[in-house]
PDB file of C-alpha atoms in Angstrom:
ATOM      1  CA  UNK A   1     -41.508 -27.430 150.351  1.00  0.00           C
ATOM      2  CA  UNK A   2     -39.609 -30.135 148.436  1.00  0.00           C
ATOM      3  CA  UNK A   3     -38.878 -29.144 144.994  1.00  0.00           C
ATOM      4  CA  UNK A   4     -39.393 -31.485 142.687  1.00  0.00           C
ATOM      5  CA  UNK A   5     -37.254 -31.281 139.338  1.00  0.00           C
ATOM      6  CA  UNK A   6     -37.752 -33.175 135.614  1.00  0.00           C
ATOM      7  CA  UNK A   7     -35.768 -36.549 134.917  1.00  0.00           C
ATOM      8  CA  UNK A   8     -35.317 -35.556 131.485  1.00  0.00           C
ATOM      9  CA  UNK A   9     -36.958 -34.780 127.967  1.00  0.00           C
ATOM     10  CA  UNK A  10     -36.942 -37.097 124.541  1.00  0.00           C
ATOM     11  CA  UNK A  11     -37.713 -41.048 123.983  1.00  0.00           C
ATOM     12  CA  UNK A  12     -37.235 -42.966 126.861  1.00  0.00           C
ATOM     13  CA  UNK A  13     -37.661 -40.460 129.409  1.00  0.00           C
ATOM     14  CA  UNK A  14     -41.466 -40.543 129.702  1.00  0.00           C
ATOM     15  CA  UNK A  15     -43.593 -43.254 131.646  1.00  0.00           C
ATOM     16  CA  UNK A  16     -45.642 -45.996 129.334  1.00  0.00           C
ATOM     17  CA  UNK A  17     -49.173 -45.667 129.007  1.00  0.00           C
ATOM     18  CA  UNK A  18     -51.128 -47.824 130.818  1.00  0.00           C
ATOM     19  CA  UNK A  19     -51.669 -50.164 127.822  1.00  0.00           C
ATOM     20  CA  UNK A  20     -47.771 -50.799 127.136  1.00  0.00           C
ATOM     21  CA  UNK A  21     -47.705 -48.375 124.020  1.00  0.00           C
ATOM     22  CA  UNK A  22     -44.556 -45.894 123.504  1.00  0.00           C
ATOM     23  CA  UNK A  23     -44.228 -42.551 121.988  1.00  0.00           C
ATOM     24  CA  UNK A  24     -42.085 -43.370 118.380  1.00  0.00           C
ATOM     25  CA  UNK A  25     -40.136 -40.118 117.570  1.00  0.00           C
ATOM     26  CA  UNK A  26     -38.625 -40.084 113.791  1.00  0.00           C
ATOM     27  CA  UNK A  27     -34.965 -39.295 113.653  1.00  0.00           C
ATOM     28  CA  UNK A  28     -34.610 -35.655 112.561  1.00  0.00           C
ATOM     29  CA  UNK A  29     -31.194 -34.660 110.584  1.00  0.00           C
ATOM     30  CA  UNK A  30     -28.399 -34.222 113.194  1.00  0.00           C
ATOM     31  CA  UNK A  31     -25.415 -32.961 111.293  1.00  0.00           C
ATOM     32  CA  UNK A  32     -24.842 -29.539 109.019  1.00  0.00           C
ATOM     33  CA  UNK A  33     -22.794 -28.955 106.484  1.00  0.00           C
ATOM     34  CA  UNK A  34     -20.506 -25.799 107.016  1.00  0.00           C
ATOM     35  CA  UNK A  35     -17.911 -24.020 105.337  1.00  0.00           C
ATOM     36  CA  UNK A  36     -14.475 -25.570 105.803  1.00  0.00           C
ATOM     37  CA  UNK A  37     -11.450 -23.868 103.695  1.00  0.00           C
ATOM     38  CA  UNK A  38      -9.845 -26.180 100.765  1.00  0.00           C
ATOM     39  CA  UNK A  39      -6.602 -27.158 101.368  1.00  0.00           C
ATOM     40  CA  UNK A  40      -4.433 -25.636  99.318  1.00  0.00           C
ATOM     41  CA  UNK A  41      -0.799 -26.355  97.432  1.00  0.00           C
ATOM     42  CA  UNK A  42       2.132 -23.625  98.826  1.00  0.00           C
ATOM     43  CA  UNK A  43       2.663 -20.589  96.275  1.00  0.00           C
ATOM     44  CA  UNK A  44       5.724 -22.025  95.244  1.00  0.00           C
ATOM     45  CA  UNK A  45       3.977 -25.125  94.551  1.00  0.00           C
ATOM     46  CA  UNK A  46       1.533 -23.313  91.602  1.00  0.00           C
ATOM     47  CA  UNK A  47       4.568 -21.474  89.564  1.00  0.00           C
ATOM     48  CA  UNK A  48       3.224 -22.045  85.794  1.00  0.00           C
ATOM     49  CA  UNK A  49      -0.711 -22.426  86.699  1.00  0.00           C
ATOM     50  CA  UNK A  50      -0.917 -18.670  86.077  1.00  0.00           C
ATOM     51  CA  UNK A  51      -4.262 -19.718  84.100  1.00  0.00           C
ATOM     52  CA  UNK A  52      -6.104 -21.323  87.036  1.00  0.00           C
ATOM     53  CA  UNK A  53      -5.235 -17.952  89.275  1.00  0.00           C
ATOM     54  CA  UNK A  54      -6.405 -15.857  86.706  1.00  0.00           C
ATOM     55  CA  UNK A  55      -9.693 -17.415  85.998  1.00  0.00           C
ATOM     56  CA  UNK A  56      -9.601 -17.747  89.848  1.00  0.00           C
ATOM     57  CA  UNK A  57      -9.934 -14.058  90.040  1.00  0.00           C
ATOM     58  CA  UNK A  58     -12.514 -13.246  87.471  1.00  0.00           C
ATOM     59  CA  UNK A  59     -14.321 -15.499  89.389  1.00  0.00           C
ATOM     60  CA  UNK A  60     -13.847 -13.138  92.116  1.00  0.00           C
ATOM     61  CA  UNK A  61     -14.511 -10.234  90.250  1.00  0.00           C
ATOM     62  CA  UNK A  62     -17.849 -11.682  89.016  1.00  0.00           C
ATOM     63  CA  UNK A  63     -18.791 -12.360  92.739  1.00  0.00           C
ATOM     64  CA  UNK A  64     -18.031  -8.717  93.597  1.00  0.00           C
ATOM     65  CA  UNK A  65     -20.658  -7.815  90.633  1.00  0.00           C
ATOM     66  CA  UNK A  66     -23.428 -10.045  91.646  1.00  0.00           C
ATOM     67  CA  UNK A  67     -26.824  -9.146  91.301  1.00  0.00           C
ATOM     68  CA  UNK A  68     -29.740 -10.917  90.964  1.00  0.00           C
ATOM     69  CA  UNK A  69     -31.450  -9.118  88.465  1.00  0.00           C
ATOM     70  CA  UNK A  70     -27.901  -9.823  85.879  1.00  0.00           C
ATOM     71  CA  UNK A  71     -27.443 -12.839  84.224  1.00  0.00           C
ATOM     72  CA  UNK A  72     -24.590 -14.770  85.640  1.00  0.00           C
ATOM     73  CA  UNK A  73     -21.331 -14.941  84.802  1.00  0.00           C
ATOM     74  CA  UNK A  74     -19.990 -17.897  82.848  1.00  0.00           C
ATOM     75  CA  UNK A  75     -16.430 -18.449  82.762  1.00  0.00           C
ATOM     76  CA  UNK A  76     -15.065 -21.485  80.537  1.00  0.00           C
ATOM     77  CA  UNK A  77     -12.458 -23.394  81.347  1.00  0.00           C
ATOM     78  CA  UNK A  78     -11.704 -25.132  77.894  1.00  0.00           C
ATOM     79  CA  UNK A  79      -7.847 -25.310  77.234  1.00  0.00           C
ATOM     80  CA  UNK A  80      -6.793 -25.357  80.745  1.00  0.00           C
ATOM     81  CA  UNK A  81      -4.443 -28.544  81.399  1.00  0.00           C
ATOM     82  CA  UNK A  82      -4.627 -31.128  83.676  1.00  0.00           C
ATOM     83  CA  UNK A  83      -2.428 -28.909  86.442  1.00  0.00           C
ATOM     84  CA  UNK A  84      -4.496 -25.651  85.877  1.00  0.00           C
ATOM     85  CA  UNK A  85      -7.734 -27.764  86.392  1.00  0.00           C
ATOM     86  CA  UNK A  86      -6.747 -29.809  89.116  1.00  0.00           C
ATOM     87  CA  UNK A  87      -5.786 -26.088  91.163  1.00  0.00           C
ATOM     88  CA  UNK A  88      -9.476 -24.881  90.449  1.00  0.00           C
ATOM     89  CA  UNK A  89     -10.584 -28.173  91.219  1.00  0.00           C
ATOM     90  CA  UNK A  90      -8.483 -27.885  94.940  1.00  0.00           C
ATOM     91  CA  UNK A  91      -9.738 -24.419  95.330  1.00  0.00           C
ATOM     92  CA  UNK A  92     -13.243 -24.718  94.646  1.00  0.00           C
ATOM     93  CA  UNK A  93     -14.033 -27.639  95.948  1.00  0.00           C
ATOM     94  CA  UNK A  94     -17.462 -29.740  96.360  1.00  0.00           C
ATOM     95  CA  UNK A  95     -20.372 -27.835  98.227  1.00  0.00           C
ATOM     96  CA  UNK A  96     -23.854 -28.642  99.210  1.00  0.00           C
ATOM     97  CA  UNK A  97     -25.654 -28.685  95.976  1.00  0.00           C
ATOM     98  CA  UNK A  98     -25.433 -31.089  93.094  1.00  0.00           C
ATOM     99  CA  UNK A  99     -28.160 -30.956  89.833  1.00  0.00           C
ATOM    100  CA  UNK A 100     -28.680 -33.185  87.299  1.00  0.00           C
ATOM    101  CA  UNK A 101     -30.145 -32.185  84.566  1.00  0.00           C
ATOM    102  CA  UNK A 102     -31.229 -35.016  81.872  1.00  0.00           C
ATOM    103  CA  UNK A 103     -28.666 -36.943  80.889  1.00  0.00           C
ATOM    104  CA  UNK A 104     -25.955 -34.171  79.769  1.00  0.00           C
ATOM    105  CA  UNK A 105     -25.653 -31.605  81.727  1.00  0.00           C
ATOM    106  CA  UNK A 106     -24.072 -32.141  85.532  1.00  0.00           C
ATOM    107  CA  UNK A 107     -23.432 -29.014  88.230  1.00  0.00           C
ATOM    108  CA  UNK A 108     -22.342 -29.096  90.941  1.00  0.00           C
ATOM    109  CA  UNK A 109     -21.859 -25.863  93.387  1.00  0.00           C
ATOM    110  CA  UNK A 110     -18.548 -25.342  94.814  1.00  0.00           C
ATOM    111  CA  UNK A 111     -17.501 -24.855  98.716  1.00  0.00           C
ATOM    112  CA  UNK A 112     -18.147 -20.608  97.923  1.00  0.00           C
ATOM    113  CA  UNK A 113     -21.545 -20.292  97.311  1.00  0.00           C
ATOM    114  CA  UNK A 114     -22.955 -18.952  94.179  1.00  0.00           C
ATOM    115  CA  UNK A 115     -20.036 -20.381  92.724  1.00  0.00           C
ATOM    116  CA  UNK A 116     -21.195 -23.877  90.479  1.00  0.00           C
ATOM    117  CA  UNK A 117     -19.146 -26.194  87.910  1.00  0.00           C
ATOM    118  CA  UNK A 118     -21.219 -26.775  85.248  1.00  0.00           C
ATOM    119  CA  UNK A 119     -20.101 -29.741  82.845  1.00  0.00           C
ATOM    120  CA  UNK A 120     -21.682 -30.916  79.536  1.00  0.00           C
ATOM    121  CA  UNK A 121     -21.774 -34.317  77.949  1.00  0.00           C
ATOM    122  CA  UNK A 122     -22.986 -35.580  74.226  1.00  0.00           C
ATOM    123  CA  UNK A 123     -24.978 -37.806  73.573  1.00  0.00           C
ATOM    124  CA  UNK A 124     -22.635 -40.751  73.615  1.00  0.00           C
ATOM    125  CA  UNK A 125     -21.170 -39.674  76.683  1.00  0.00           C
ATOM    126  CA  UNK A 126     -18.245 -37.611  75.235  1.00  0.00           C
ATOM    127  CA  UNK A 127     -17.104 -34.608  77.273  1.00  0.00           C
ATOM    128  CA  UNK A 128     -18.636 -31.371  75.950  1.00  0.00           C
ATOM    129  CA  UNK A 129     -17.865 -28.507  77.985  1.00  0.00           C
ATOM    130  CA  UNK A 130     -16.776 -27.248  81.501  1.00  0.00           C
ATOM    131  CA  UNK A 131     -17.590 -24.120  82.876  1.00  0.00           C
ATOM    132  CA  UNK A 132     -17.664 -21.950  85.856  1.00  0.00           C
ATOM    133  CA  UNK A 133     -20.971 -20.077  86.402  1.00  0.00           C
ATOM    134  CA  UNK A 134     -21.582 -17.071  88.856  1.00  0.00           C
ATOM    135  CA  UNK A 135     -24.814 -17.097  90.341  1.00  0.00           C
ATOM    136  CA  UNK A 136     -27.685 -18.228  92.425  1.00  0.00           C
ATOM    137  CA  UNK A 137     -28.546 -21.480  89.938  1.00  0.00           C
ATOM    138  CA  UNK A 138     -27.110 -22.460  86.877  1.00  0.00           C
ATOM    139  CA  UNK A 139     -28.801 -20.985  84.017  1.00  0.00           C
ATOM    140  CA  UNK A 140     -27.947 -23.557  81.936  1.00  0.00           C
ATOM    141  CA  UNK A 141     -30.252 -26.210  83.952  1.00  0.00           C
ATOM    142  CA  UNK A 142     -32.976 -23.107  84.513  1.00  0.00           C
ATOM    143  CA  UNK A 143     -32.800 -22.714  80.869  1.00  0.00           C
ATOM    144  CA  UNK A 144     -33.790 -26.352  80.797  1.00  0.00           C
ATOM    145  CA  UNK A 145     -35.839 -26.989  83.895  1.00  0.00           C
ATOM    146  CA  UNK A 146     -39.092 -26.383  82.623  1.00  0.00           C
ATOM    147  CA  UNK A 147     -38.075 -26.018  78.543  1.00  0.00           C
ATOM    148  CA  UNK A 148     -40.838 -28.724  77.560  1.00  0.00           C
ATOM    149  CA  UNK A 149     -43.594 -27.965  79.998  1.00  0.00           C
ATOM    150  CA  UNK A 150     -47.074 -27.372  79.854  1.00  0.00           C
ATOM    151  CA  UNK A 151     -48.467 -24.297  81.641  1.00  0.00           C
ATOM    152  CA  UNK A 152     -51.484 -25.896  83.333  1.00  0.00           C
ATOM    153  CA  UNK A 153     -52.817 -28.898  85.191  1.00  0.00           C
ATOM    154  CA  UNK A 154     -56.110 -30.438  83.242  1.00  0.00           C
ATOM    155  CA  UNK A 155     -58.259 -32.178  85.674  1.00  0.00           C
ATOM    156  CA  UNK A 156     -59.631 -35.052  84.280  1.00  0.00           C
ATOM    157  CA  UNK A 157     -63.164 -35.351  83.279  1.00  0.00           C
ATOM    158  CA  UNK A 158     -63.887 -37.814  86.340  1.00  0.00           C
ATOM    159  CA  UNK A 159     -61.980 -38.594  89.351  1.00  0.00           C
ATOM    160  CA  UNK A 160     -60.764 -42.304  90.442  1.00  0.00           C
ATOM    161  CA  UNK A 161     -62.260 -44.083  93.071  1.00  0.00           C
ATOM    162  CA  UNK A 162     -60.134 -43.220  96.484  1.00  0.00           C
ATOM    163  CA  UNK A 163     -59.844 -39.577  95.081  1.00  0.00           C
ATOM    164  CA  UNK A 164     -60.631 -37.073  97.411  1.00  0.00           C
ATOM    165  CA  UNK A 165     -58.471 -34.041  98.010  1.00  0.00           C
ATOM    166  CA  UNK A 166     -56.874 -33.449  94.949  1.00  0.00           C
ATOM    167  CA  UNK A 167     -59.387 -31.911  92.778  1.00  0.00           C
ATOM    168  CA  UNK A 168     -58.653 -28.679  95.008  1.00  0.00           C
ATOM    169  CA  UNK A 169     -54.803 -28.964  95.483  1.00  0.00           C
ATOM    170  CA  UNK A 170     -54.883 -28.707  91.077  1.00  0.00           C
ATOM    171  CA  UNK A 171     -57.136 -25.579  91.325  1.00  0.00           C
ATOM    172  CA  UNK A 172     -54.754 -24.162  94.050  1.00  0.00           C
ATOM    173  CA  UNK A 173     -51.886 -25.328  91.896  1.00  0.00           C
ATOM    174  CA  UNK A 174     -53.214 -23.469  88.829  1.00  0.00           C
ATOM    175  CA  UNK A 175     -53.850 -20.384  90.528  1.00  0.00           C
ATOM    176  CA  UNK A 176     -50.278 -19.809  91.511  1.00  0.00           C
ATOM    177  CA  UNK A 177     -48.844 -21.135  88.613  1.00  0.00           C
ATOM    178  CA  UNK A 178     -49.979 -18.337  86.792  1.00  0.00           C
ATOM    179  CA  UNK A 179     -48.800 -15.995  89.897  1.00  0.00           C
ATOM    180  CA  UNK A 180     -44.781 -16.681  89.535  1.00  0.00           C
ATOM    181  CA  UNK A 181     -42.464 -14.233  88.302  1.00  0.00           C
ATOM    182  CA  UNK A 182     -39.500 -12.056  89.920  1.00  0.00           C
ATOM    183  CA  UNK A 183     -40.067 -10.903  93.471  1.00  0.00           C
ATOM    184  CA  UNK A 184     -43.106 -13.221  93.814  1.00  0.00           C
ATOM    185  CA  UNK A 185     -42.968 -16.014  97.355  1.00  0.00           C
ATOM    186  CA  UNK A 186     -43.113 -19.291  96.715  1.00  0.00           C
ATOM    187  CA  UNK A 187     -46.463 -20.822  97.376  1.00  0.00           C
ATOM    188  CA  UNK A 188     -45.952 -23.954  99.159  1.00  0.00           C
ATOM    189  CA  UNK A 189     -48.205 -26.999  99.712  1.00  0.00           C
ATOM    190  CA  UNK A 190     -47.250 -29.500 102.862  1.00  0.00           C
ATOM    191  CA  UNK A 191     -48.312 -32.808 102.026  1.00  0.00           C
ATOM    192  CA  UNK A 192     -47.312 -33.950 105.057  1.00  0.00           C
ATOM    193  CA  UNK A 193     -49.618 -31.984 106.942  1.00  0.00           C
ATOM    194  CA  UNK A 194     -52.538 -32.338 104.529  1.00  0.00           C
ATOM    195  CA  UNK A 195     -55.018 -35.658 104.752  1.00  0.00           C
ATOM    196  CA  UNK A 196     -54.650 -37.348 101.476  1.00  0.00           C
ATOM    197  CA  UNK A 197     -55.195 -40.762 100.243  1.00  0.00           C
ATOM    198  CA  UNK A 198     -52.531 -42.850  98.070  1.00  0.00           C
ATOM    199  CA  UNK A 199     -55.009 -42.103  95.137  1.00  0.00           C
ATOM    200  CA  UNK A 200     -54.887 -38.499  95.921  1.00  0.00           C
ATOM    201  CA  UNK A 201     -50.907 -39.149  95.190  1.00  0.00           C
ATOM    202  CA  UNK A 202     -50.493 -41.311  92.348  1.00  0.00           C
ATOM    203  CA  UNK A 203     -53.196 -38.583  90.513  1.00  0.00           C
ATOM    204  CA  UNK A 204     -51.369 -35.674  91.136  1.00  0.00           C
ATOM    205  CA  UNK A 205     -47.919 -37.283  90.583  1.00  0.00           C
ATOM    206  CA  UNK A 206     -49.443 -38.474  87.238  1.00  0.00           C
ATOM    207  CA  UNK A 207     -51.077 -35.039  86.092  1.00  0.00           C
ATOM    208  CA  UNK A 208     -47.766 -33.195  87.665  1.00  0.00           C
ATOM    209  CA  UNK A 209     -45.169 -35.333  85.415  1.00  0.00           C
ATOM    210  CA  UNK A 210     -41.845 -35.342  85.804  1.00  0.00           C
ATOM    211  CA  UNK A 211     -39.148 -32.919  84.456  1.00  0.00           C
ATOM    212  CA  UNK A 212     -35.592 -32.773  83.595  1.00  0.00           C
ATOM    213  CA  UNK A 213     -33.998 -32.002  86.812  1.00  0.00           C
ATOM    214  CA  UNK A 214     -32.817 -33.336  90.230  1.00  0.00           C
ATOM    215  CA  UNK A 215     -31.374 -31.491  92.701  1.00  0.00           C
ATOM    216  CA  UNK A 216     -29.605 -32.954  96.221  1.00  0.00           C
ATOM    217  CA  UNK A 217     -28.818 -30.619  98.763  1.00  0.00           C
ATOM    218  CA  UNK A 218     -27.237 -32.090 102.021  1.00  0.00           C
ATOM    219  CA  UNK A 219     -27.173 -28.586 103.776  1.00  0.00           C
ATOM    220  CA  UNK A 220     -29.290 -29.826 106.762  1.00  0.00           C
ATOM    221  CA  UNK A 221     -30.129 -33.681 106.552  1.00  0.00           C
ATOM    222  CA  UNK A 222     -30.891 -34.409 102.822  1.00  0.00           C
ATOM    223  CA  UNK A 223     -33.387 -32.773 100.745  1.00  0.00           C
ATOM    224  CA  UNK A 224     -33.977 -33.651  96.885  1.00  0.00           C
ATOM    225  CA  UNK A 225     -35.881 -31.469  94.855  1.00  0.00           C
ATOM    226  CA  UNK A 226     -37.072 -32.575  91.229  1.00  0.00           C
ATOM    227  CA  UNK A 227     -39.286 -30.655  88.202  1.00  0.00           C
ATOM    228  CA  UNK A 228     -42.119 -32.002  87.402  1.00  0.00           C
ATOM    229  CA  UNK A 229     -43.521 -31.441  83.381  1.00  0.00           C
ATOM    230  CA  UNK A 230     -45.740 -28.202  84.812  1.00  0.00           C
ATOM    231  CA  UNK A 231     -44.072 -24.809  84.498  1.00  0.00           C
ATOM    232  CA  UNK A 232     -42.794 -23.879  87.690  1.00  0.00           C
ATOM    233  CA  UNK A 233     -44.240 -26.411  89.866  1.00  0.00           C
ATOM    234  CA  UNK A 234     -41.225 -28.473  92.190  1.00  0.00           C
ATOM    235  CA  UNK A 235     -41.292 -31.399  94.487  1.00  0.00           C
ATOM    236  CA  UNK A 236     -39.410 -30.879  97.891  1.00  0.00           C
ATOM    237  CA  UNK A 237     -38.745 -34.031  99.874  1.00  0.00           C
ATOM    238  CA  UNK A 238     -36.484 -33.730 103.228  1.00  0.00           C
ATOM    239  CA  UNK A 239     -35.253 -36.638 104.951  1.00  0.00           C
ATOM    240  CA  UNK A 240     -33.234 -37.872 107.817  1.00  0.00           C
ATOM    241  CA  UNK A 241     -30.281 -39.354 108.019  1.00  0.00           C
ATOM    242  CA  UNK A 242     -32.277 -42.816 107.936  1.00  0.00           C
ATOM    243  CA  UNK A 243     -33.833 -42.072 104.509  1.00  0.00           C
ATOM    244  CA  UNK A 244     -37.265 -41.619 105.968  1.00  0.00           C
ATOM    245  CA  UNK A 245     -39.280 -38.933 104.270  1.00  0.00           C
ATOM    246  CA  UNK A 246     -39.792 -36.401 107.186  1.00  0.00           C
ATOM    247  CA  UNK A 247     -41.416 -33.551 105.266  1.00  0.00           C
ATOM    248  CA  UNK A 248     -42.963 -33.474 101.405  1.00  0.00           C
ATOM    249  CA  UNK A 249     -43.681 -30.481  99.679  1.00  0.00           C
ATOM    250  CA  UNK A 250     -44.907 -28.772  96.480  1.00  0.00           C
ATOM    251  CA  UNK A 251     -43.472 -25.779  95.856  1.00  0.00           C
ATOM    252  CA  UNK A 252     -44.879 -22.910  93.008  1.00  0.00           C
ATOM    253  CA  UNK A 253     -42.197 -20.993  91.639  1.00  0.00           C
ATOM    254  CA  UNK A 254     -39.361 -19.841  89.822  1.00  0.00           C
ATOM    255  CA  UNK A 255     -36.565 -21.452  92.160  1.00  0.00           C
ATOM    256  CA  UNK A 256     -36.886 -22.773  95.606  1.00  0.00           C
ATOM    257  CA  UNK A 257     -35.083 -21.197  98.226  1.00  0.00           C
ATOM    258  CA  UNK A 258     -33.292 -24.122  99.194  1.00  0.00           C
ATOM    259  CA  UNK A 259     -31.356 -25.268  96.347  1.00  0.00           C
ATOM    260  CA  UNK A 260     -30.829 -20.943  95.460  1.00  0.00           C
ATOM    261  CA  UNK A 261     -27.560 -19.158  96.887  1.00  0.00           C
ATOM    262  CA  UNK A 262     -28.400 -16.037  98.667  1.00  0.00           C
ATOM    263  CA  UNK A 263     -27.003 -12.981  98.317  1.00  0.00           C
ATOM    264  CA  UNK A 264     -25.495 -12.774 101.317  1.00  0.00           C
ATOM    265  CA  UNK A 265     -23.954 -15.844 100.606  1.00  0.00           C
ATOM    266  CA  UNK A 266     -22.593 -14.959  97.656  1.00  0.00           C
ATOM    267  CA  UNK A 267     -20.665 -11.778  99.214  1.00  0.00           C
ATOM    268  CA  UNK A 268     -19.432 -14.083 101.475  1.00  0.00           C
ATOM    269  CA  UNK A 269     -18.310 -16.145  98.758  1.00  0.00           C
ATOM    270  CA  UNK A 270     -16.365 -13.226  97.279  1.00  0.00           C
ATOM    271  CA  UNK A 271     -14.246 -12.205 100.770  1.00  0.00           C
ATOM    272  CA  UNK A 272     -13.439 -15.864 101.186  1.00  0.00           C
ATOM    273  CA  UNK A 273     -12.185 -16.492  97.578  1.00  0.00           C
ATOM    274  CA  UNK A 274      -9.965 -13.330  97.812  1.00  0.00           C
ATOM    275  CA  UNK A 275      -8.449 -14.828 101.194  1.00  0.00           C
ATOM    276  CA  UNK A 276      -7.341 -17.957  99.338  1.00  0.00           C
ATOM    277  CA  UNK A 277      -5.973 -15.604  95.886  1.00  0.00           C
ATOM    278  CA  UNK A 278      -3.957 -13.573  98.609  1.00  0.00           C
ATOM    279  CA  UNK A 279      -1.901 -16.523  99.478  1.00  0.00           C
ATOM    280  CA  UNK A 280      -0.730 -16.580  96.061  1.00  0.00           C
ATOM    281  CA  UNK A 281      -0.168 -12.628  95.152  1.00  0.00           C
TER     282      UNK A 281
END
C-alpha cells in the first residue's frame, strides 16, 4: 500500500479554498534574548578602579542575600569617576528590561538579572542620582507605580451607546483589586480572546487611567507593560517583530511576572557575577 506522506506545514503549504481565499497567519516573535557575557578590560587594564570592583562585589554579596520578602539592596554610586563608572557600566551591561517612570526616574536592568541601574533626574533635567538596586523591580518605581491611585473603578451611572461587555470586566476588575497582596496570582483578563466593541475599549481605558510607568521588555518579541491610575491594575501588550499587537492583557496585581526577576534568576545572577570578579582577584 503506497504511503502517502505530508508536503509540509505553515502558509503556503495548504491548498486554496475553492473561492480563492488564503489562510493569513500573524508573524509571531522569532528571536530571544539570552545571556551573553560583557566583554571585559584585562586585570591589568583596571589597576586604580578598586571602587568599581568593590561595589562590584557588594553587588554580589547582596545577590547571595536575596529574598523576596527583604527589601532590596541599593547601592549608590555617587563619587565614582568617569573610569570607575564606565567598568560597572562594561560589566553590567544592558538587559531585557527598561522602566520609565514619569519624567525622572529611568531603570534599566542589567545583563544579571535582578540586578537594575536606577538613575534620577530634576526637574530641569539635571542629573540627580545613580544607583544600583538588588532585586526583582526597582522599588523606587514600585514606590511610585501606583503612589496617586484610586482603589476602585466607578461605573458610570449609564453606559454609552456601543457598550456592551464592560460593565462586567469593572465588576471582575474590582473584585480582584481588592484580592492582591504577597503570595496572591495575578488575575489576568485576555482581551484578545474576549468579544468587545471599540466602545467597550475607549470606556475602560478611560475609567482605568493611566499611571506613571512604562515598562519594555524584549525577552521574547516585545512586550510593554504600563500602570494605569487604579491600584494594581496593569496593561500587558505583546507584539511581533512587525509591531502588530498579538496578545492584550489586563493584569491584577502587585507586579507582573514578566517584567519581575525570578529567583532563580537572581542566583544565577550571583554565580555569573562572581565568574567575571574572579578574573580580577
Amino acid at each position: 500500500m503506497a504511503i502517502t506522506s505530508f508536503g509540509g506545514l505553515g502558509p503556503g503549504s495548504q491548498p486554496l479554498e475553492e473561492d480563492g481565499g488564503e489562510l493569513q497567519y500573524m508573524e509571531m516573535p522569532k528571536g530571544m534574548l539570552t545571556f551573553a557575557r560583557p566583554i571585559l578590560p584585562e586585570k591589568e587594564e583596571v589597576a586604580g578602579l578598586r571602587a568599581a570592583l568593590a561595589v562590584l562585589s557588594a553587588v554580589a554579596d547582596s545577590l547571595a542575600a536575596f529574598s523576596p520578602e527583604r527589601p532590596n539592596a541599593v547601592h549608590d554610586l555617587a563619587g565614582l569617576d568617569k573610569a570607575n563608572l564606565a567598568l560597572i557600566d562594561q560589566a553590567l551591561g544592558e538587559g531585557e528590561v527598561s522602566v520609565i517612570c514619569g519624567g525622572d526616574v529611568q531603570a534599566q536592568e542589567s545583563v544579571l538579572a535582578g540586578v537594575w541601574r536606577v538613575r534620577r533626574t530634576g526637574a530641569n533635567g539635571q542629573f540627580e542620582g545613580d544607583t544600583i538596586e538588588v532585586g526583582a523591580f526597582p522599588s523606587a518605581v514600585m514606590a511610585r507605580a501606583f503612589a496617586e491611585s484610586r482603589d476602585a473603578l466607578a461605573a458610570p451611572a449609564a453606559y454609552p451607546a456601543g457598550v456592551f461587555n464592560a460593565p462586567p470586566l469593572i465588576a471582575e476588575i474590582n473584585e480582584h483589586i481588592r484580592r492582591t497582596g504577597p503570595g496572591i496570582e495575578p488575575h489576568v483578563i485576555n482581551l484578545s480572546l474576549l468579544p468587545h466593541t471599540e466602545e467597550d475599549f475607549a470606556l475602560l481605558d478611560g475609567l482605568l487611567g493611566q499611571g506613571p510607568v512604562v515598562v519594555l521588555s524584549r525577552g521574547y518579541g516585545n512586550c510593554r507593560v504600563t500602570t494605569t491610575a487604579t491600584r494594581d491594575v496593569w496593561w500587558v501588550r505583546f507584539y511581533n517583530s512587525t509591531e502588530a499587537l498579538i496578545l492584550n492583557t489586563i493584569e491584577v496585581t502587585a507586579l507582573p511576572e514578566v517584567v519581575s526577576a525570578a529567583p532563580e534568576d537572581i542566583a544565577d545572577s550571583h554565580d555569573r557575577l562572581l565568574e567575571i570578579l574572579e578574573v580580577y582577584r
